CSV table of C-alpha atoms in Angstrom, one decimal:
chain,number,residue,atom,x,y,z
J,1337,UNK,CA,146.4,138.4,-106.7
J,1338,UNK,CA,149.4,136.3,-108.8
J,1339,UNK,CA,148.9,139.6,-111.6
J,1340,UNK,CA,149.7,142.1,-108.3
J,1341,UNK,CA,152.6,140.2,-106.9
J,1342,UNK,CA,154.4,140.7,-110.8
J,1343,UNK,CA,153.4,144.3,-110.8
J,1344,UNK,CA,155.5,144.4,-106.7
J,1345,UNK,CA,158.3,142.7,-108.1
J,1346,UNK,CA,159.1,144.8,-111.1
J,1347,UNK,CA,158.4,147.8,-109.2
J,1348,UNK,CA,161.1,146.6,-106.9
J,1349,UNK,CA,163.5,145.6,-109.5
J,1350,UNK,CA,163.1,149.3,-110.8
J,1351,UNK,CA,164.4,150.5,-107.8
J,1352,UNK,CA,168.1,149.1,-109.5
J,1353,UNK,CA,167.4,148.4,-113.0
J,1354,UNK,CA,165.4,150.5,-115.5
J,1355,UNK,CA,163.4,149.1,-118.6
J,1356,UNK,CA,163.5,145.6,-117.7
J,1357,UNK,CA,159.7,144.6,-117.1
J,1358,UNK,CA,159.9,142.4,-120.0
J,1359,UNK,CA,162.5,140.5,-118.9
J,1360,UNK,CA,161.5,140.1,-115.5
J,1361,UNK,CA,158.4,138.8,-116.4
J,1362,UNK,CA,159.8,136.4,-118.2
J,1363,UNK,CA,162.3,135.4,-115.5
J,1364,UNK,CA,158.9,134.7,-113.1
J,1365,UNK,CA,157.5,132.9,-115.4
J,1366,UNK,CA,160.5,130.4,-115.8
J,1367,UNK,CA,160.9,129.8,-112.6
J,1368,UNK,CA,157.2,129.2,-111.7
J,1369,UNK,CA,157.2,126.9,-114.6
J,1370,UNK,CA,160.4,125.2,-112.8
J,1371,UNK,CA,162.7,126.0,-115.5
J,1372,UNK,CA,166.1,127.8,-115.8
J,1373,UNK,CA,166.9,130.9,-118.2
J,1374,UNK,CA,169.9,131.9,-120.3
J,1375,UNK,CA,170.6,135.9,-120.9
J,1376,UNK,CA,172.2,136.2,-124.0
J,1377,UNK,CA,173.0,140.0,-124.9
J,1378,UNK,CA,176.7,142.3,-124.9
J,1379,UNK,CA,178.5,143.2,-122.3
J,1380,UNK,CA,177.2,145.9,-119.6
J,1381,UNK,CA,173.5,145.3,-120.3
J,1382,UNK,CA,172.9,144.3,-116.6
J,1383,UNK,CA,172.8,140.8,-116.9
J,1384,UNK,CA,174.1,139.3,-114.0
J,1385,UNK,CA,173.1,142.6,-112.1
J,1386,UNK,CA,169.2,141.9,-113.3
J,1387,UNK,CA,169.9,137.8,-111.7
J,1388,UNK,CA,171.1,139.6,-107.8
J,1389,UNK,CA,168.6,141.8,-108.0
J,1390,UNK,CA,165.8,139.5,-109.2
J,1391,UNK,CA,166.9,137.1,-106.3
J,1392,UNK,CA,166.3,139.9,-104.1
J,1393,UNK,CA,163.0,140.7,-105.2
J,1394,UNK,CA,162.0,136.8,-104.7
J,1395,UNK,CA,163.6,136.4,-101.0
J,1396,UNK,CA,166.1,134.0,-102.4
J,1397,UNK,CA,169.1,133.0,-101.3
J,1398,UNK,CA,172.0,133.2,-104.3
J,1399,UNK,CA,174.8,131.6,-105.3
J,1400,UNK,CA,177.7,132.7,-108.4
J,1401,UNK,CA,179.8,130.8,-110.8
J,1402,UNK,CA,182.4,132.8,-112.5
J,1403,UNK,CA,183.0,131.5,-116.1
J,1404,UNK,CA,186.9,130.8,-116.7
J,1405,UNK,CA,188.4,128.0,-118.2
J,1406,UNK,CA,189.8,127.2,-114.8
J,1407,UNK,CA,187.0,126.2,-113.1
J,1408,UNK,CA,186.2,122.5,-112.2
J,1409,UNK,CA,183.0,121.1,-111.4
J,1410,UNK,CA,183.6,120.8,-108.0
J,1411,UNK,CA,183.6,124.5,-108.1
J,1412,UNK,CA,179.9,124.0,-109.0
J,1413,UNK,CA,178.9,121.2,-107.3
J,1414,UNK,CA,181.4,120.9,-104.1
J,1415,UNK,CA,183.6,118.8,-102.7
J,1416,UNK,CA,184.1,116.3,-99.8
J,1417,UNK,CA,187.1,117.3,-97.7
J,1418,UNK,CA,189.1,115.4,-94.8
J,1419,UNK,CA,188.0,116.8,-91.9
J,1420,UNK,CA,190.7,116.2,-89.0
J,1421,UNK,CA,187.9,117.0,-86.3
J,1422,UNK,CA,185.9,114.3,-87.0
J,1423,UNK,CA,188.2,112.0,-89.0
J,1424,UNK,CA,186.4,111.5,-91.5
J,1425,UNK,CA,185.3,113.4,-94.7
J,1426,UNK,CA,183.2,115.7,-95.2
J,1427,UNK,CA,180.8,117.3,-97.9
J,1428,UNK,CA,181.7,120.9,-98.5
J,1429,UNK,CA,178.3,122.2,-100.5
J,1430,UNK,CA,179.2,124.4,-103.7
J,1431,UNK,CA,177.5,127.6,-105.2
J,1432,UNK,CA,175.1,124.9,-106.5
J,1433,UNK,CA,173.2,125.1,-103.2
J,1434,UNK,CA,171.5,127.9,-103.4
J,1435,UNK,CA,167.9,128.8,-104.5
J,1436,UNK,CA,169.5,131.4,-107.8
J,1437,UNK,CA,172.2,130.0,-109.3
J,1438,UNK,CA,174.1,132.8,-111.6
J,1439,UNK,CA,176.7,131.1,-113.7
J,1440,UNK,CA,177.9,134.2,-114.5
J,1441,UNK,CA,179.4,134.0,-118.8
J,1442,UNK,CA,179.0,130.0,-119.1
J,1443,UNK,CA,180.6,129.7,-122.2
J,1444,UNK,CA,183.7,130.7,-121.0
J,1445,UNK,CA,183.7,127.5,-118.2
J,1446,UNK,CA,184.8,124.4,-120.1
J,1447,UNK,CA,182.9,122.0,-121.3
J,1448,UNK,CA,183.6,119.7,-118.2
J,1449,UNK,CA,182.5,122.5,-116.1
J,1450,UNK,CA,179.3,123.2,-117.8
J,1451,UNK,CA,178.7,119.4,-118.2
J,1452,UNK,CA,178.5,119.6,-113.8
J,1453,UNK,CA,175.5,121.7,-114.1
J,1454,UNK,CA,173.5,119.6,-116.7
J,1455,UNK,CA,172.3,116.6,-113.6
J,1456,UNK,CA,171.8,119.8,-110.8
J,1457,UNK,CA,169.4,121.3,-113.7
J,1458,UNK,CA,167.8,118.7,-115.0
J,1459,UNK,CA,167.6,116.6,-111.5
J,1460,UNK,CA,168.0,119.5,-109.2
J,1461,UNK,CA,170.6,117.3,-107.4
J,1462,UNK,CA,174.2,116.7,-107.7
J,1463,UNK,CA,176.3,113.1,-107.2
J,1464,UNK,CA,179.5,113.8,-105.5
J,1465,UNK,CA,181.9,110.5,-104.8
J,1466,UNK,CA,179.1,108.4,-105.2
J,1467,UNK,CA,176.8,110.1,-102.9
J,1468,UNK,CA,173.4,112.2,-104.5
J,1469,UNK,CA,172.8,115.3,-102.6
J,1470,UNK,CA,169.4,117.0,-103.4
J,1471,UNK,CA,169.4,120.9,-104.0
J,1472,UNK,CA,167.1,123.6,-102.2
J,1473,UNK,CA,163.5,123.9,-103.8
J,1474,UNK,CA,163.0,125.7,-105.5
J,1475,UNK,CA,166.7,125.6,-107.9
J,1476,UNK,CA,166.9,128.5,-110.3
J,1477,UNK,CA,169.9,129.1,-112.7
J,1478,UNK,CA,170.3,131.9,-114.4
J,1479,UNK,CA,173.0,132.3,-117.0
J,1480,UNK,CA,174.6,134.5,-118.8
J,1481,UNK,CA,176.7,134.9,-122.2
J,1482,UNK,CA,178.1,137.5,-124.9
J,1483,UNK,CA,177.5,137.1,-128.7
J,1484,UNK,CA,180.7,139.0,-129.1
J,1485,UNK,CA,184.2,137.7,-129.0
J,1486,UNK,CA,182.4,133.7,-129.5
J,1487,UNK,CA,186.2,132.6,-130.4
J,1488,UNK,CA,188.2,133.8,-128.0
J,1489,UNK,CA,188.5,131.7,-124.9
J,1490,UNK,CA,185.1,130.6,-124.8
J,1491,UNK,CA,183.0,126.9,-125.4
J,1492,UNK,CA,180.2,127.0,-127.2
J,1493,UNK,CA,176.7,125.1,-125.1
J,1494,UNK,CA,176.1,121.9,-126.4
J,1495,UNK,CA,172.7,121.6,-127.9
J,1496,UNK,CA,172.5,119.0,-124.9
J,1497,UNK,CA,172.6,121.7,-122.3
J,1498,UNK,CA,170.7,124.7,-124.2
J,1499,UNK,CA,167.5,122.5,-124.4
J,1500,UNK,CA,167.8,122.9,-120.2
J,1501,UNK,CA,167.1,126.1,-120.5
J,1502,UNK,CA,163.7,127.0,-120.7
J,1503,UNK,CA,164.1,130.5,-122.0
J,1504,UNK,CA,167.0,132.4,-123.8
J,1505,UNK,CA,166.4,136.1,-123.3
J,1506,UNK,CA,168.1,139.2,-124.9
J,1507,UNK,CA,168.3,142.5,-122.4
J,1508,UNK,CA,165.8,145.0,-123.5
J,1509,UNK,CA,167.3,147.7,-125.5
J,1510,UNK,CA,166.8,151.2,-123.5
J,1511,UNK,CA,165.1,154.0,-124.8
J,1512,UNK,CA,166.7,157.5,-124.4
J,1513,UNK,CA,164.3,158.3,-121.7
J,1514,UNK,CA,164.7,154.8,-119.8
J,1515,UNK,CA,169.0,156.0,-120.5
J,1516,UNK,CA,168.6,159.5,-118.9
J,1517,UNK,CA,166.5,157.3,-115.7
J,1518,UNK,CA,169.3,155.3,-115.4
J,1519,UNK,CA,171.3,158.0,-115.1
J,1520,UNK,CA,169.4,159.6,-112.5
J,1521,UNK,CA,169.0,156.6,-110.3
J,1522,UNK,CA,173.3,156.1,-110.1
J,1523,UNK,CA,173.1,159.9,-109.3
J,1524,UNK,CA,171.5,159.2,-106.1
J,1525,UNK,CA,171.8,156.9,-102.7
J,1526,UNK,CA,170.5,153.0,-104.2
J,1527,UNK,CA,167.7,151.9,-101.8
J,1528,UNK,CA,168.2,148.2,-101.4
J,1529,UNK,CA,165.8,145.8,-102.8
J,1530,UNK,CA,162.6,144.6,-100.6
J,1531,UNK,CA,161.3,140.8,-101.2
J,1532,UNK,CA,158.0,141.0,-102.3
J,1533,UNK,CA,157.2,137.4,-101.8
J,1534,UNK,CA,158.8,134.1,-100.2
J,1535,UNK,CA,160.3,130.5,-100.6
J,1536,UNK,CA,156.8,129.2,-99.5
J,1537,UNK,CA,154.9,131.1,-101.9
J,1538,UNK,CA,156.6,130.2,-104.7
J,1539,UNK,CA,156.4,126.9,-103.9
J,1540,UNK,CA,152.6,127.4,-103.6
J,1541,UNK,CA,152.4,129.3,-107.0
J,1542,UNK,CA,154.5,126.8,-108.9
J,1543,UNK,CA,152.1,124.0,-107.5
J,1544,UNK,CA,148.9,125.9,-108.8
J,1545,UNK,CA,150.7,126.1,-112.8
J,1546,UNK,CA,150.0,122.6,-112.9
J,1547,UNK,CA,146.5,123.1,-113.0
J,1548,UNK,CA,146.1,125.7,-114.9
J,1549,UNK,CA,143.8,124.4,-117.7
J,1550,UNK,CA,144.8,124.0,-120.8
J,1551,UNK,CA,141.9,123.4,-123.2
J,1552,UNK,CA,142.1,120.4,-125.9
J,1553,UNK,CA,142.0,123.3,-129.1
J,1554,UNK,CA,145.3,124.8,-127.5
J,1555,UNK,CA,147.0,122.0,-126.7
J,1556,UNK,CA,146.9,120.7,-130.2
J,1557,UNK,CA,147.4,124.0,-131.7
J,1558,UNK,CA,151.0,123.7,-129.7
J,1559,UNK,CA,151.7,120.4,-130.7
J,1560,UNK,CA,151.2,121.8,-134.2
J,1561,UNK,CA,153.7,124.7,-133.8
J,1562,UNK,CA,156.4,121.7,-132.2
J,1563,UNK,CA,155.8,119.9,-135.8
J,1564,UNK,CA,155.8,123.2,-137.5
J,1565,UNK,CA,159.6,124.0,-136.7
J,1566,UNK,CA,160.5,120.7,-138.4
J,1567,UNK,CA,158.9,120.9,-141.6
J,1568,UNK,CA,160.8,124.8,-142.1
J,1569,UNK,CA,163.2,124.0,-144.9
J,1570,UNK,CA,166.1,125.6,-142.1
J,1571,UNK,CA,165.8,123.2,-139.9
J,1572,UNK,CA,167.2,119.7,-139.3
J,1573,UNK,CA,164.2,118.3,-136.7
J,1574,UNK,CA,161.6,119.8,-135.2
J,1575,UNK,CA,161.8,121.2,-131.7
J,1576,UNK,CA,162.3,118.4,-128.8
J,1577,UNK,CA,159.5,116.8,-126.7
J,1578,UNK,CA,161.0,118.6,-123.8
J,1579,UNK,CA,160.5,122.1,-126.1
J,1580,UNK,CA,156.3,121.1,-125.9
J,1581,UNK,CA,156.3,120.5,-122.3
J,1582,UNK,CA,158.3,123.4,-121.7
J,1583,UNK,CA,156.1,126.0,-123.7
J,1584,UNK,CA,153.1,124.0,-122.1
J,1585,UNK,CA,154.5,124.8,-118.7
J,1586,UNK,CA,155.5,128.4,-119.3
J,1587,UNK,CA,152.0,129.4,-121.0
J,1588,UNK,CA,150.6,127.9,-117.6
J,1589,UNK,CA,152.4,129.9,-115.4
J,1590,UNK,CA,152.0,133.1,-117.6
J,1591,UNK,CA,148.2,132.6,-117.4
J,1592,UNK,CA,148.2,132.2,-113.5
J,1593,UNK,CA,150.2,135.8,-113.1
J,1594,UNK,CA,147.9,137.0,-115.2
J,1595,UNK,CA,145.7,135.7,-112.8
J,1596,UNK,CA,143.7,133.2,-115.2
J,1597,UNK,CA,143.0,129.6,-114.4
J,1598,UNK,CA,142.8,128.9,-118.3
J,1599,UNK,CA,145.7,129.2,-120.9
J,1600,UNK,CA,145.1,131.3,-123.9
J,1601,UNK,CA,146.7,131.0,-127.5
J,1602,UNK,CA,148.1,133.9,-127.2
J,1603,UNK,CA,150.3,132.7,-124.4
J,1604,UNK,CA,151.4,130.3,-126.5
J,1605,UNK,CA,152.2,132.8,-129.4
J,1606,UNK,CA,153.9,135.3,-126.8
J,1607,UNK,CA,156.3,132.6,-125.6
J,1608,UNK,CA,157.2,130.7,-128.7
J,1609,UNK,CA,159.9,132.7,-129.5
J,1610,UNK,CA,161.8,132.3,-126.1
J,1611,UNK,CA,161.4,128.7,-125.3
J,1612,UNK,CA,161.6,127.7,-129.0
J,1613,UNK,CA,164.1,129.3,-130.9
J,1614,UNK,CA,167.5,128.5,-128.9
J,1615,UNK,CA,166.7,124.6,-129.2
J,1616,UNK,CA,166.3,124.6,-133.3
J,1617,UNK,CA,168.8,123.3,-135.0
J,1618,UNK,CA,169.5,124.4,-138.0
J,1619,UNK,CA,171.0,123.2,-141.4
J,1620,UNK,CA,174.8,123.7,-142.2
J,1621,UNK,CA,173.6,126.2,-145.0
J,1622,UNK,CA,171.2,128.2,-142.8
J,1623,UNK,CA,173.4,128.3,-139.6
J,1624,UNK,CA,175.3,131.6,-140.8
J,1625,UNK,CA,172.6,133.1,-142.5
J,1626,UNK,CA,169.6,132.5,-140.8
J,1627,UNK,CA,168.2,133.8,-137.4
J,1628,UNK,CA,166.1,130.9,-135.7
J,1629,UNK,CA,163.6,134.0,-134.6
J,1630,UNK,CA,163.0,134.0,-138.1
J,1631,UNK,CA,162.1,130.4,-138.3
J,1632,UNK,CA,159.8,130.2,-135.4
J,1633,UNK,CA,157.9,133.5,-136.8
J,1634,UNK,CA,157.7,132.1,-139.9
J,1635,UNK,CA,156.5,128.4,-138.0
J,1636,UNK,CA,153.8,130.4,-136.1
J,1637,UNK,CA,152.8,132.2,-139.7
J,1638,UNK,CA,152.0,129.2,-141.0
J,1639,UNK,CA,149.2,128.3,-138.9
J,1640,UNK,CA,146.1,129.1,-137.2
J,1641,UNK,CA,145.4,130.9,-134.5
J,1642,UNK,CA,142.6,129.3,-132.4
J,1643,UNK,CA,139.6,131.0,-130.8
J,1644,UNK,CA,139.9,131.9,-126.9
């Protein structure tokens, strides 16, 4: 049933976006694992594009942050204003409130900005003036970044704020085929995008991850891999205690849209690279020269695979 609801929504999404399955699979996983994703690819790949449109597909309401180096964190969060009808203040609710956050190139919002999204991600509530506001349910941030032009006008994520993430996703290079669909599709009228599924549901699916069973053999062989990223000669530590419970979450919901009640290994070897390799930190010597891809492949080829 969960497997047929994916296989709707990336029909849907393909409607606006070609050659993204991948991807939004990915993105459905995060968010039924109650996590928050960071797309990381050059400009004009359909980043923030694939975020509205995903929203769509997932009935959500959506909110936007526009990176600049102007923007405060009541931009994010909002603000309590005088209200001369009432005499008294009142809360104004930000972007924040929304069920799809896109923070739309992050690293160009500085660092006092991005710090006003670490409590709504990690809390899913914000403190204005004293007062704690709780956000919708579910909260899903999506955000987006360029590798290219890293030193002009832009603030590098704390490590801090990358281990929020659950996932750190390139776009999908396109194929000359999926190229010449694309092409096609902005040739004719766009047919807007259809929800496939609702607030409720999701609610109900995320629920149903957290029993998803997860057998003795596997759970050690990912508390293994954790260990394994620390003892790679690149590395300074191994991957954080919030790394293990996210890949133990996010291998739980990819069973259950796979429509399993069991996680295999395999989940946990298809999502390593995701939720592990953005939260590595890596050596002074290795940071220039070494790809932390590399050094979760080379974590996972060093052990075992267990049986199913």
């Amino acid at each position: 049933m969960t497997e047929q609801l994916t296989t709707q929504m990336k029909h849907e999404i393909q409607q606006k976006l070609i050659g993204k399955d991948e991807t939004v699979e990915l993105l459905w996983i995060s968010l039924l694992a109650e996590g928050h994703v960071l797309l990381d690819d050059l400009p004009g790949t359909g980043k923030s594009e694939l975020a509205s449109t995903f929203a769509a597909a997932i009935g959500a309401t959506s909110g936007r942050i526009q990176g600049t180096s102007d923007v405060t964190p009541a931009d994010i969060t909002g603000f309590d204003y005088f209200n001369k009808q009432t005499g008294a203040f009142t809360f104004r609710p930000g972007p924040v409130f929304h069920h799809v956050l896109l923070a739309d190139e992050i690293n160009r919002a500085s660092p006092r900005a991005q710090a006003g999204l670490l409590e709504a991600m990690a809390e899913k509530q914000v403190t204005v003036e004293g007062t704690t506001h709780a956000l919708t349910d579910p909260f899903f941030v999506i955000a987006t970044q360029n590798p290219v032009d890293v030193q002009q006008g832009t603030f590098k994520l704390p490590q801090a704020q990358l281990d929020r993430f659950m996932m750190k996703l390139p776009m999908k290079t396109l194929r000359f085929d999926e190229k010449r669909a694309m092409l096609e599709q902005h040739r004719g009228p766009v047919r807007p995008v259809t929800a496939v599924t609702s607030m409720e549901e999701i609610r109900t699916l995320r629920d149903k991850v957290r029993h998803v069973e997860v057998h003795e053999d596997v759970e050690t062989y990912l508390l293994q891999l954790i260990e394994a990223t620390g003892t790679v000669e690149e590395t300074l530590f191994e991957a954080s205690p919030r790394a293990a419970v996210a890949l133990l979450r996010a291998a739980q919901a990819r069973a259950l849209i796979q429509d399993r009640r069991y996680v295999k290994p395999e989940d946990i070897v298809m999502l390593a690279e995701p939720v592990l390799a953005h939260r590595l930190i890596l050596n002074s010597r290795a940071v220039l020269t070494t790809d932390p891809k590399d050094v979760v492949q080379h974590a996972l080829d060093s052990l075992s695979v267990p049986a199913d």
